[in-house]
């Protein structure tokens, strides 16, 4: 067998010249997680943020996080990430940000350029601070045990065994019910 190296070059800007946006197919994206200790939640959440900010019609996009470990930390992280996404996704679209995972974006671009508009610089700092807050919340949540409060969003996790639990499906964002449009975001625990 002889291997031939190939490279693929995409031209997403040409897509709209060939197909109208309403003709795009619906796309379901699945992200899986099994253990928030072995797979740090912040890395999983950065993957989710980059997928939510993809340049695709939001009404034709759905993102599912399949959490095989039935972790309260993963659920909490996704709830907080969905809140942050309401800032991150519009920021990416408004300024045509190409690197859409915040941890990668903020490490590659440590400060906005002086040539950037004042509005961009202000929003950039705000988003970076909010992302730092998100990281701290997730880190702190990983260090403390979750209490079982029957009146909270976590009530469904009370007395749940990681290896034997009922199916749990929660919708965290829906394009028709959020003020700042996001694709469907669901967490699935089977």
Short mmCIF file of N, CA and C in Angstrom, two decimals:
data_model
loop_
_atom_site.label_atom_id
_atom_site.label_comp_id
_atom_site.label_asym_id
_atom_site.label_seq_id
_atom_site.Cartn_x
_atom_site.Cartn_y
_atom_site.Cartn_z
N UNK A 1 0.86 -1.18 0.00
CA UNK A 1 0.00 0.00 0.00
C UNK A 1 0.89 1.23 0.00
N UNK A 2 0.60 2.12 -0.87
CA UNK A 2 1.34 3.37 -0.93
C UNK A 2 0.41 4.51 -0.51
N UNK A 3 0.87 5.29 0.43
CA UNK A 3 0.07 6.41 0.92
C UNK A 3 0.40 7.66 0.12
N UNK A 4 -0.62 8.36 -0.26
CA UNK A 4 -0.45 9.63 -0.96
C UNK A 4 -0.96 10.74 -0.07
N UNK A 5 -0.10 11.69 0.17
CA UNK A 5 -0.50 12.81 1.00
C UNK A 5 -1.44 13.71 0.20
N UNK A 6 -2.46 14.18 0.85
CA UNK A 6 -3.36 15.12 0.19
C UNK A 6 -3.67 16.25 1.16
N UNK A 7 -4.01 17.36 0.60
CA UNK A 7 -4.42 18.49 1.44
C UNK A 7 -5.74 19.02 0.89
N UNK A 8 -6.55 19.48 1.79
CA UNK A 8 -7.86 19.99 1.42
C UNK A 8 -7.91 21.47 1.73
N UNK A 9 -8.37 22.23 0.80
CA UNK A 9 -8.52 23.66 1.03
C UNK A 9 -10.00 23.99 0.84
N UNK A 10 -10.56 24.63 1.83
CA UNK A 10 -11.99 24.97 1.77
C UNK A 10 -12.16 26.45 1.46
N UNK A 11 -13.29 26.76 0.89
CA UNK A 11 -13.63 28.14 0.55
C UNK A 11 -15.05 28.43 1.05
N UNK A 12 -15.20 28.62 2.37
CA UNK A 12 -16.55 28.83 2.90
C UNK A 12 -17.23 30.08 2.34
N UNK A 13 -16.44 31.07 1.94
CA UNK A 13 -17.03 32.29 1.40
C UNK A 13 -17.73 32.05 0.07
N UNK A 14 -17.39 30.97 -0.61
CA UNK A 14 -18.01 30.66 -1.90
C UNK A 14 -19.34 29.90 -1.75
N UNK A 15 -19.60 29.38 -0.57
CA UNK A 15 -20.78 28.57 -0.37
C UNK A 15 -22.07 29.33 -0.67
N UNK A 16 -22.18 30.55 -0.15
CA UNK A 16 -23.40 31.33 -0.34
C UNK A 16 -23.62 31.74 -1.79
N UNK A 17 -22.59 31.65 -2.61
CA UNK A 17 -22.75 31.95 -4.03
C UNK A 17 -23.44 30.80 -4.76
N UNK A 18 -23.34 29.61 -4.18
CA UNK A 18 -23.91 28.42 -4.83
C UNK A 18 -25.24 27.99 -4.22
N UNK A 19 -25.41 28.25 -2.93
CA UNK A 19 -26.58 27.76 -2.21
C UNK A 19 -27.12 28.90 -1.35
N UNK A 20 -28.44 29.05 -1.31
CA UNK A 20 -29.05 30.03 -0.41
C UNK A 20 -29.04 29.48 1.00
N UNK A 21 -28.98 30.38 1.96
CA UNK A 21 -28.89 29.97 3.36
C UNK A 21 -30.08 29.11 3.79
N UNK A 22 -31.27 29.38 3.27
CA UNK A 22 -32.43 28.58 3.66
C UNK A 22 -32.36 27.15 3.12
N UNK A 23 -31.45 26.88 2.19
CA UNK A 23 -31.28 25.53 1.65
C UNK A 23 -30.26 24.70 2.44
N UNK A 24 -29.59 25.32 3.39
CA UNK A 24 -28.62 24.58 4.19
C UNK A 24 -29.33 23.46 4.93
N UNK A 25 -28.71 22.31 5.05
CA UNK A 25 -29.34 21.22 5.81
C UNK A 25 -29.22 21.47 7.31
N UNK A 26 -30.12 20.88 8.06
CA UNK A 26 -30.02 20.94 9.52
C UNK A 26 -28.84 20.08 9.95
N UNK A 27 -28.11 20.56 10.96
CA UNK A 27 -26.91 19.85 11.43
C UNK A 27 -27.02 19.64 12.93
N UNK A 28 -26.82 18.40 13.35
CA UNK A 28 -26.75 18.06 14.77
C UNK A 28 -25.29 17.76 15.09
N UNK A 29 -24.78 18.40 16.13
CA UNK A 29 -23.39 18.19 16.54
C UNK A 29 -23.40 17.56 17.93
N UNK A 30 -22.68 16.47 18.07
CA UNK A 30 -22.60 15.77 19.35
C UNK A 30 -21.20 15.91 19.93
N UNK A 31 -21.15 16.32 21.18
CA UNK A 31 -19.90 16.37 21.94
C UNK A 31 -20.10 15.38 23.07
N UNK A 32 -19.13 14.52 23.30
CA UNK A 32 -19.28 13.51 24.35
C UNK A 32 -18.29 13.77 25.48
N UNK A 33 -18.71 13.40 26.66
CA UNK A 33 -17.87 13.51 27.85
C UNK A 33 -18.24 12.36 28.78
N UNK A 34 -17.26 11.83 29.46
CA UNK A 34 -17.53 10.73 30.37
C UNK A 34 -17.08 11.02 31.79
N UNK A 35 -16.04 11.83 31.94
CA UNK A 35 -15.48 12.08 33.26
C UNK A 35 -14.89 13.48 33.30
N UNK A 36 -15.46 14.39 34.09
CA UNK A 36 -14.96 15.77 34.12
C UNK A 36 -13.57 15.90 34.77
N UNK A 37 -13.10 14.85 35.41
CA UNK A 37 -11.75 14.89 35.98
C UNK A 37 -10.72 14.55 34.90
N UNK A 38 -10.98 13.46 34.17
CA UNK A 38 -10.06 13.06 33.10
C UNK A 38 -10.16 13.98 31.89
N UNK A 39 -11.34 14.51 31.65
CA UNK A 39 -11.58 15.45 30.55
C UNK A 39 -12.02 16.77 31.18
N UNK A 40 -11.09 17.66 31.49
CA UNK A 40 -11.47 18.89 32.20
C UNK A 40 -12.63 19.62 31.52
N UNK A 41 -13.57 20.03 32.35
CA UNK A 41 -14.79 20.66 31.84
C UNK A 41 -14.51 21.90 31.02
N UNK A 42 -13.50 22.67 31.38
CA UNK A 42 -13.24 23.92 30.64
C UNK A 42 -12.82 23.62 29.21
N UNK A 43 -12.14 22.51 28.98
CA UNK A 43 -11.76 22.14 27.61
C UNK A 43 -13.00 21.73 26.82
N UNK A 44 -13.86 20.94 27.44
CA UNK A 44 -15.11 20.55 26.79
C UNK A 44 -15.96 21.79 26.49
N UNK A 45 -15.99 22.73 27.42
CA UNK A 45 -16.81 23.93 27.23
C UNK A 45 -16.24 24.83 26.14
N UNK A 46 -14.92 24.88 25.99
CA UNK A 46 -14.32 25.63 24.89
C UNK A 46 -14.68 25.02 23.55
N UNK A 47 -14.74 23.70 23.51
CA UNK A 47 -15.19 23.03 22.28
C UNK A 47 -16.61 23.44 21.96
N UNK A 48 -17.46 23.45 22.98
CA UNK A 48 -18.86 23.82 22.78
C UNK A 48 -18.98 25.28 22.34
N UNK A 49 -18.21 26.17 22.95
CA UNK A 49 -18.26 27.58 22.56
C UNK A 49 -17.83 27.78 21.11
N UNK A 50 -16.80 27.06 20.69
CA UNK A 50 -16.35 27.21 19.30
C UNK A 50 -17.40 26.67 18.34
N UNK A 51 -18.11 25.62 18.73
CA UNK A 51 -19.16 25.07 17.87
C UNK A 51 -20.39 25.98 17.83
N UNK A 52 -20.72 26.60 18.95
CA UNK A 52 -21.87 27.51 18.98
C UNK A 52 -21.62 28.75 18.12
N UNK A 53 -20.36 29.15 18.00
CA UNK A 53 -20.02 30.36 17.26
C UNK A 53 -19.77 30.10 15.78
N UNK A 54 -19.98 28.86 15.34
CA UNK A 54 -19.73 28.53 13.94
C UNK A 54 -20.64 29.36 13.03
N UNK A 55 -20.16 29.69 11.86
CA UNK A 55 -20.90 30.52 10.93
C UNK A 55 -21.91 29.66 10.16
N UNK A 56 -23.06 29.45 10.78
CA UNK A 56 -24.11 28.59 10.21
C UNK A 56 -25.44 29.09 10.75
N UNK A 57 -26.52 28.97 9.99
CA UNK A 57 -27.81 29.47 10.49
C UNK A 57 -28.20 28.79 11.82
N UNK A 58 -28.47 29.60 12.83
CA UNK A 58 -28.72 29.03 14.16
C UNK A 58 -29.96 28.18 14.23
N UNK A 59 -30.93 28.45 13.38
CA UNK A 59 -32.15 27.64 13.42
C UNK A 59 -31.96 26.28 12.76
N UNK A 60 -30.80 26.05 12.18
CA UNK A 60 -30.51 24.75 11.54
C UNK A 60 -29.38 24.03 12.25
N UNK A 61 -29.07 24.47 13.45
CA UNK A 61 -27.94 23.90 14.19
C UNK A 61 -28.41 23.48 15.58
N UNK A 62 -28.01 22.30 16.00
CA UNK A 62 -28.31 21.83 17.36
C UNK A 62 -27.06 21.19 17.92
N UNK A 63 -26.75 21.51 19.16
CA UNK A 63 -25.57 20.96 19.81
C UNK A 63 -26.01 20.13 21.01
N UNK A 64 -25.53 18.92 21.06
CA UNK A 64 -25.86 17.99 22.14
C UNK A 64 -24.58 17.65 22.89
N UNK A 65 -24.63 17.78 24.20
CA UNK A 65 -23.53 17.30 25.04
C UNK A 65 -23.99 16.01 25.68
N UNK A 66 -23.36 14.93 25.29
CA UNK A 66 -23.69 13.62 25.85
C UNK A 66 -22.73 13.36 27.00
N UNK A 67 -23.28 13.32 28.20
CA UNK A 67 -22.47 13.13 29.40
C UNK A 67 -22.72 11.74 29.95
N UNK A 68 -21.86 10.81 29.60
CA UNK A 68 -22.03 9.42 30.03
C UNK A 68 -21.79 9.25 31.53
N UNK A 69 -21.08 10.18 32.15
CA UNK A 69 -20.79 10.08 33.57
C UNK A 69 -21.86 10.68 34.46
N UNK A 70 -22.88 11.30 33.88
CA UNK A 70 -23.97 11.93 34.63
C UNK A 70 -23.42 12.86 35.72
N UNK A 71 -22.54 13.75 35.32
CA UNK A 71 -21.84 14.62 36.26
C UNK A 71 -22.58 15.94 36.48
N UNK A 72 -22.73 16.30 37.75
CA UNK A 72 -23.30 17.60 38.09
C UNK A 72 -22.37 18.72 37.63
N UNK A 73 -21.07 18.48 37.71
CA UNK A 73 -20.10 19.48 37.27
C UNK A 73 -20.25 19.78 35.78
N UNK A 74 -20.44 18.75 34.98
CA UNK A 74 -20.60 18.96 33.54
C UNK A 74 -21.88 19.75 33.26
N UNK A 75 -22.95 19.42 33.97
CA UNK A 75 -24.21 20.16 33.79
C UNK A 75 -24.03 21.62 34.20
N UNK A 76 -23.44 21.85 35.37
CA UNK A 76 -23.20 23.22 35.84
C UNK A 76 -22.34 23.99 34.84
N UNK A 77 -21.29 23.34 34.36
CA UNK A 77 -20.39 23.98 33.40
C UNK A 77 -21.13 24.37 32.12
N UNK A 78 -22.01 23.50 31.65
CA UNK A 78 -22.75 23.80 30.43
C UNK A 78 -23.75 24.93 30.65
N UNK A 79 -24.38 24.98 31.81
CA UNK A 79 -25.30 26.08 32.12
C UNK A 79 -24.54 27.41 32.09
N UNK A 80 -23.39 27.46 32.75
CA UNK A 80 -22.59 28.69 32.79
C UNK A 80 -22.04 29.03 31.41
N UNK A 81 -21.64 28.03 30.66
CA UNK A 81 -21.12 28.24 29.31
C UNK A 81 -22.19 28.80 28.39
N UNK A 82 -23.41 28.32 28.54
CA UNK A 82 -24.52 28.82 27.72
C UNK A 82 -24.77 30.30 28.02
N UNK A 83 -24.64 30.69 29.29
CA UNK A 83 -24.77 32.11 29.65
C UNK A 83 -23.67 32.94 28.98
N UNK A 84 -22.43 32.44 29.05
CA UNK A 84 -21.31 33.15 28.44
C UNK A 84 -21.45 33.19 26.91
N UNK A 85 -22.00 32.15 26.33
CA UNK A 85 -22.16 32.08 24.87
C UNK A 85 -23.03 33.22 24.35
N UNK A 86 -23.92 33.73 25.19
CA UNK A 86 -24.77 34.84 24.77
C UNK A 86 -23.96 36.12 24.55
N UNK A 87 -22.75 36.17 25.10
CA UNK A 87 -21.83 37.28 24.83
C UNK A 87 -20.83 36.90 23.74
N UNK A 88 -20.30 35.68 23.83
CA UNK A 88 -19.23 35.23 22.95
C UNK A 88 -19.68 35.10 21.49
N UNK A 89 -20.81 34.48 21.26
CA UNK A 89 -21.27 34.23 19.88
C UNK A 89 -21.52 35.54 19.13
N UNK A 90 -22.26 36.51 19.70
CA UNK A 90 -22.42 37.78 18.98
C UNK A 90 -21.10 38.52 18.75
N UNK A 91 -20.18 38.43 19.73
CA UNK A 91 -18.86 39.06 19.59
C UNK A 91 -18.12 38.46 18.39
N UNK A 92 -18.12 37.14 18.28
CA UNK A 92 -17.44 36.47 17.16
C UNK A 92 -18.04 36.87 15.82
N UNK A 93 -19.36 36.94 15.78
CA UNK A 93 -20.03 37.26 14.51
C UNK A 93 -19.85 38.73 14.15
N UNK A 94 -19.92 39.60 15.14
CA UNK A 94 -19.81 41.04 14.88
C UNK A 94 -18.43 41.41 14.35
N UNK A 95 -17.38 40.81 14.94
CA UNK A 95 -16.01 41.17 14.56
C UNK A 95 -15.34 40.12 13.69
N UNK A 96 -16.12 39.17 13.18
CA UNK A 96 -15.61 38.13 12.29
C UNK A 96 -14.38 37.42 12.89
N UNK A 97 -14.52 37.02 14.13
CA UNK A 97 -13.44 36.30 14.82
C UNK A 97 -13.32 34.91 14.20
N UNK A 98 -12.13 34.53 13.80
CA UNK A 98 -11.93 33.23 13.15
C UNK A 98 -11.57 32.15 14.16
N UNK A 99 -10.81 32.49 15.18
CA UNK A 99 -10.45 31.53 16.23
C UNK A 99 -11.56 31.60 17.26
N UNK A 100 -12.44 30.60 17.27
CA UNK A 100 -13.68 30.73 18.03
C UNK A 100 -13.68 30.02 19.37
N UNK A 101 -12.59 29.39 19.74
CA UNK A 101 -12.47 28.83 21.09
C UNK A 101 -11.81 29.91 21.94
N UNK A 102 -12.49 30.41 22.97
CA UNK A 102 -11.96 31.54 23.73
C UNK A 102 -10.56 31.33 24.31
N UNK A 103 -10.28 30.11 24.82
CA UNK A 103 -8.95 29.91 25.40
C UNK A 103 -7.87 30.08 24.35
N UNK A 104 -8.12 29.67 23.14
CA UNK A 104 -7.14 29.81 22.06
C UNK A 104 -7.09 31.26 21.58
N UNK A 105 -8.24 31.89 21.47
CA UNK A 105 -8.31 33.27 21.00
C UNK A 105 -7.58 34.21 21.95
N UNK A 106 -7.83 34.07 23.24
CA UNK A 106 -7.23 34.99 24.19
C UNK A 106 -5.76 34.70 24.46
N UNK A 107 -5.27 33.50 24.16
CA UNK A 107 -3.84 33.25 24.30
C UNK A 107 -3.08 33.70 23.06
N UNK A 108 -3.71 33.60 21.88
CA UNK A 108 -3.03 34.02 20.66
C UNK A 108 -3.07 35.54 20.50
N UNK A 109 -4.05 36.15 21.09
CA UNK A 109 -4.19 37.61 20.99
C UNK A 109 -4.29 38.14 22.41
N UNK A 110 -3.13 38.38 23.02
CA UNK A 110 -3.11 38.74 24.44
C UNK A 110 -3.68 40.13 24.71
N UNK A 111 -3.59 41.03 23.74
CA UNK A 111 -4.20 42.35 23.88
C UNK A 111 -4.70 42.80 22.51
N UNK A 112 -5.74 43.62 22.49
CA UNK A 112 -6.18 44.14 21.20
C UNK A 112 -5.14 45.11 20.64
N UNK A 113 -5.08 45.21 19.34
CA UNK A 113 -4.12 46.11 18.70
C UNK A 113 -4.55 47.56 18.86
N UNK A 114 -3.58 48.46 18.82
CA UNK A 114 -3.90 49.88 18.93
C UNK A 114 -4.73 50.35 17.74
N UNK A 115 -4.60 49.67 16.60
CA UNK A 115 -5.35 50.05 15.40
C UNK A 115 -6.82 49.67 15.50
N UNK A 116 -7.15 48.76 16.41
CA UNK A 116 -8.54 48.33 16.56
C UNK A 116 -9.38 49.48 17.11
N UNK A 117 -10.66 49.48 16.75
CA UNK A 117 -11.55 50.54 17.21
C UNK A 117 -11.69 50.51 18.73
N UNK A 118 -12.05 51.64 19.30
CA UNK A 118 -12.25 51.72 20.75
C UNK A 118 -13.39 50.81 21.19
N UNK A 119 -14.42 50.71 20.36
CA UNK A 119 -15.54 49.84 20.67
C UNK A 119 -15.07 48.38 20.77
N UNK A 120 -14.26 47.96 19.80
CA UNK A 120 -13.73 46.59 19.82
C UNK A 120 -12.87 46.37 21.06
N UNK A 121 -11.98 47.32 21.36
CA UNK A 121 -11.10 47.18 22.53
C UNK A 121 -11.91 47.05 23.81
N UNK A 122 -12.96 47.85 23.93
CA UNK A 122 -13.82 47.80 25.12
C UNK A 122 -14.52 46.45 25.21
N UNK A 123 -15.12 46.00 24.10
CA UNK A 123 -15.82 44.71 24.10
C UNK A 123 -14.85 43.56 24.33
N UNK A 124 -13.66 43.65 23.75
CA UNK A 124 -12.65 42.61 23.90
C UNK A 124 -12.30 42.42 25.38
N UNK A 125 -12.06 43.53 26.08
CA UNK A 125 -11.73 43.46 27.51
C UNK A 125 -12.89 42.88 28.32
N UNK A 126 -14.10 43.31 27.99
CA UNK A 126 -15.29 42.81 28.69
C UNK A 126 -15.43 41.30 28.50
N UNK A 127 -15.30 40.83 27.26
CA UNK A 127 -15.44 39.41 26.97
C UNK A 127 -14.32 38.62 27.64
N UNK A 128 -13.11 39.14 27.60
CA UNK A 128 -11.98 38.43 28.23
C UNK A 128 -12.21 38.30 29.73
N UNK A 129 -12.69 39.36 30.37
CA UNK A 129 -12.98 39.30 31.81
C UNK A 129 -14.10 38.30 32.11
N UNK A 130 -15.14 38.31 31.30
CA UNK A 130 -16.24 37.35 31.49
C UNK A 130 -15.76 35.92 31.28
N UNK A 131 -14.86 35.72 30.33
CA UNK A 131 -14.32 34.37 30.11
C UNK A 131 -13.48 33.95 31.32
N UNK A 132 -12.71 34.88 31.87
CA UNK A 132 -11.95 34.58 33.09
C UNK A 132 -12.87 34.20 34.24
N UNK A 133 -14.00 34.91 34.36
CA UNK A 133 -15.00 34.58 35.38
C UNK A 133 -15.56 33.17 35.17
N UNK A 134 -15.86 32.83 33.92
CA UNK A 134 -16.37 31.49 33.60
C UNK A 134 -15.36 30.42 34.02
N UNK A 135 -14.10 30.63 33.69
CA UNK A 135 -13.06 29.65 34.06
C UNK A 135 -12.98 29.48 35.57
N UNK A 136 -13.04 30.60 36.31
CA UNK A 136 -12.97 30.54 37.78
C UNK A 136 -14.17 29.80 38.35
N UNK A 137 -15.37 30.08 37.82
CA UNK A 137 -16.57 29.39 38.31
C UNK A 137 -16.46 27.89 38.12
N UNK A 138 -15.99 27.47 36.96
CA UNK A 138 -15.87 26.04 36.68
C UNK A 138 -14.79 25.41 37.55
N UNK A 139 -13.66 26.10 37.73
CA UNK A 139 -12.59 25.58 38.60
C UNK A 139 -13.08 25.43 40.04
N UNK A 140 -13.78 26.46 40.55
CA UNK A 140 -14.29 26.38 41.92
C UNK A 140 -15.33 25.27 42.07
N UNK A 141 -16.18 25.12 41.07
CA UNK A 141 -17.20 24.06 41.12
C UNK A 141 -16.55 22.68 41.13
N UNK A 142 -15.42 22.54 40.47
CA UNK A 142 -14.73 21.24 40.43
C UNK A 142 -14.13 20.89 41.78
N UNK A 143 -13.88 21.90 42.61
CA UNK A 143 -13.23 21.67 43.91
C UNK A 143 -14.22 21.42 45.05
N UNK A 144 -15.49 21.68 44.83
CA UNK A 144 -16.45 21.51 45.92
C UNK A 144 -17.52 20.49 45.53
N UNK A 145 -18.07 19.80 46.51
CA UNK A 145 -19.15 18.86 46.19
C UNK A 145 -20.46 19.62 45.96
N UNK A 146 -21.29 19.08 45.12
CA UNK A 146 -22.60 19.67 44.87
C UNK A 146 -23.58 19.16 45.91
N UNK A 147 -24.39 20.07 46.44
CA UNK A 147 -25.40 19.66 47.41
C UNK A 147 -26.68 19.31 46.65
N UNK A 148 -27.46 18.46 47.25
CA UNK A 148 -28.68 18.00 46.62
C UNK A 148 -29.85 18.86 47.10
N UNK A 149 -30.19 19.89 46.33
CA UNK A 149 -31.30 20.78 46.66
C UNK A 149 -32.48 20.44 45.74
N UNK A 150 -33.58 19.95 46.30
CA UNK A 150 -34.71 19.54 45.46
C UNK A 150 -35.38 20.69 44.70
N UNK A 151 -35.07 21.93 45.07
CA UNK A 151 -35.68 23.08 44.40
C UNK A 151 -34.78 23.71 43.34
N UNK A 152 -33.63 23.13 43.08
CA UNK A 152 -32.70 23.71 42.11
C UNK A 152 -32.73 22.93 40.80
N UNK A 153 -31.98 23.45 39.83
CA UNK A 153 -31.84 22.75 38.55
C UNK A 153 -31.15 21.41 38.71
N UNK A 154 -30.46 21.24 39.83
CA UNK A 154 -29.70 20.01 40.07
C UNK A 154 -30.54 18.94 40.76
N UNK A 155 -31.81 19.21 41.00
CA UNK A 155 -32.67 18.25 41.70
C UNK A 155 -32.71 16.91 40.99
N UNK A 156 -32.64 16.93 39.70
CA UNK A 156 -32.70 15.69 38.92
C UNK A 156 -31.49 14.79 39.18
N UNK A 157 -30.42 15.38 39.72
CA UNK A 157 -29.20 14.62 40.00
C UNK A 157 -29.16 14.04 41.41
N UNK A 158 -30.17 14.33 42.22
CA UNK A 158 -30.19 13.79 43.58
C UNK A 158 -30.26 12.27 43.52
N UNK A 159 -29.44 11.64 44.30
CA UNK A 159 -29.41 10.18 44.41
C UNK A 159 -29.23 9.48 43.06
N UNK A 160 -28.44 10.06 42.19
CA UNK A 160 -28.17 9.45 40.89
C UNK A 160 -26.85 8.69 40.98
N UNK A 161 -26.89 7.45 40.56
CA UNK A 161 -25.68 6.63 40.50
C UNK A 161 -25.08 6.81 39.11
N UNK A 162 -23.81 7.08 39.08
CA UNK A 162 -23.12 7.35 37.82
C UNK A 162 -23.26 6.22 36.81
N UNK A 163 -23.26 5.00 37.27
CA UNK A 163 -23.32 3.86 36.35
C UNK A 163 -24.74 3.34 36.13
N UNK A 164 -25.70 3.84 36.90
CA UNK A 164 -27.07 3.36 36.76
C UNK A 164 -28.02 4.52 37.08
N UNK A 165 -28.49 5.20 36.04
CA UNK A 165 -29.36 6.35 36.25
C UNK A 165 -30.37 6.44 35.12
N UNK A 166 -31.48 7.12 35.36
CA UNK A 166 -32.47 7.29 34.29
C UNK A 166 -31.92 8.24 33.22
N UNK A 167 -32.49 8.18 32.06
CA UNK A 167 -32.11 9.12 30.99
C UNK A 167 -32.53 10.53 31.39
N UNK A 168 -31.65 11.48 31.17
CA UNK A 168 -31.92 12.88 31.49
C UNK A 168 -31.64 13.70 30.23
N UNK A 169 -32.61 14.49 29.83
CA UNK A 169 -32.43 15.38 28.68
C UNK A 169 -32.94 16.75 29.09
N UNK A 170 -32.08 17.76 28.97
CA UNK A 170 -32.47 19.13 29.32
C UNK A 170 -32.09 20.06 28.18
N UNK A 171 -33.02 20.94 27.83
CA UNK A 171 -32.76 21.95 26.81
C UNK A 171 -32.29 23.21 27.53
N UNK A 172 -31.10 23.70 27.18
CA UNK A 172 -30.55 24.88 27.84
C UNK A 172 -30.67 26.14 26.98
N UNK A 173 -30.78 25.98 25.69
CA UNK A 173 -30.98 27.13 24.80
C UNK A 173 -31.78 26.68 23.59
N UNK A 174 -32.59 27.60 23.11
CA UNK A 174 -33.44 27.32 21.95
C UNK A 174 -33.54 28.62 21.15
N UNK A 175 -33.32 28.59 19.85
CA UNK A 175 -33.31 29.83 19.07
C UNK A 175 -34.57 30.68 19.22
N UNK A 176 -35.71 30.07 19.43
CA UNK A 176 -36.95 30.84 19.48
C UNK A 176 -37.25 31.45 20.84
N UNK A 177 -36.57 31.01 21.90
CA UNK A 177 -36.92 31.53 23.22
C UNK A 177 -35.85 32.41 23.86
N UNK A 178 -34.68 32.52 23.25
CA UNK A 178 -33.64 33.36 23.84
C UNK A 178 -33.61 34.72 23.16
N UNK A 179 -33.34 35.75 23.93
CA UNK A 179 -33.26 37.10 23.39
C UNK A 179 -32.07 37.21 22.44
N UNK A 180 -30.93 36.71 22.88
CA UNK A 180 -29.75 36.65 22.02
C UNK A 180 -29.74 35.27 21.41
N UNK A 181 -29.94 35.18 20.10
CA UNK A 181 -30.13 33.87 19.48
C UNK A 181 -28.91 32.96 19.58
N UNK A 182 -29.18 31.77 20.05
CA UNK A 182 -28.19 30.70 20.09
C UNK A 182 -28.82 29.48 19.44
N UNK A 183 -27.99 28.59 18.92
CA UNK A 183 -28.55 27.32 18.44
C UNK A 183 -29.14 26.52 19.60
N UNK A 184 -29.83 25.45 19.29
CA UNK A 184 -30.30 24.55 20.34
C UNK A 184 -29.09 24.02 21.10
N UNK A 185 -29.18 24.03 22.43
CA UNK A 185 -28.14 23.42 23.27
C UNK A 185 -28.85 22.47 24.21
N UNK A 186 -28.50 21.20 24.13
CA UNK A 186 -29.12 20.18 24.97
C UNK A 186 -28.05 19.38 25.67
N UNK A 187 -28.36 18.92 26.88
CA UNK A 187 -27.49 17.99 27.56
C UNK A 187 -28.24 16.67 27.65
N UNK A 188 -27.55 15.61 27.31
CA UNK A 188 -28.14 14.28 27.28
C UNK A 188 -27.32 13.39 28.19
N UNK A 189 -27.98 12.76 29.14
CA UNK A 189 -27.30 11.84 30.06
C UNK A 189 -28.03 10.51 29.97
N UNK A 190 -27.42 9.58 29.28
CA UNK A 190 -28.05 8.27 29.09
C UNK A 190 -27.32 7.20 29.87
#
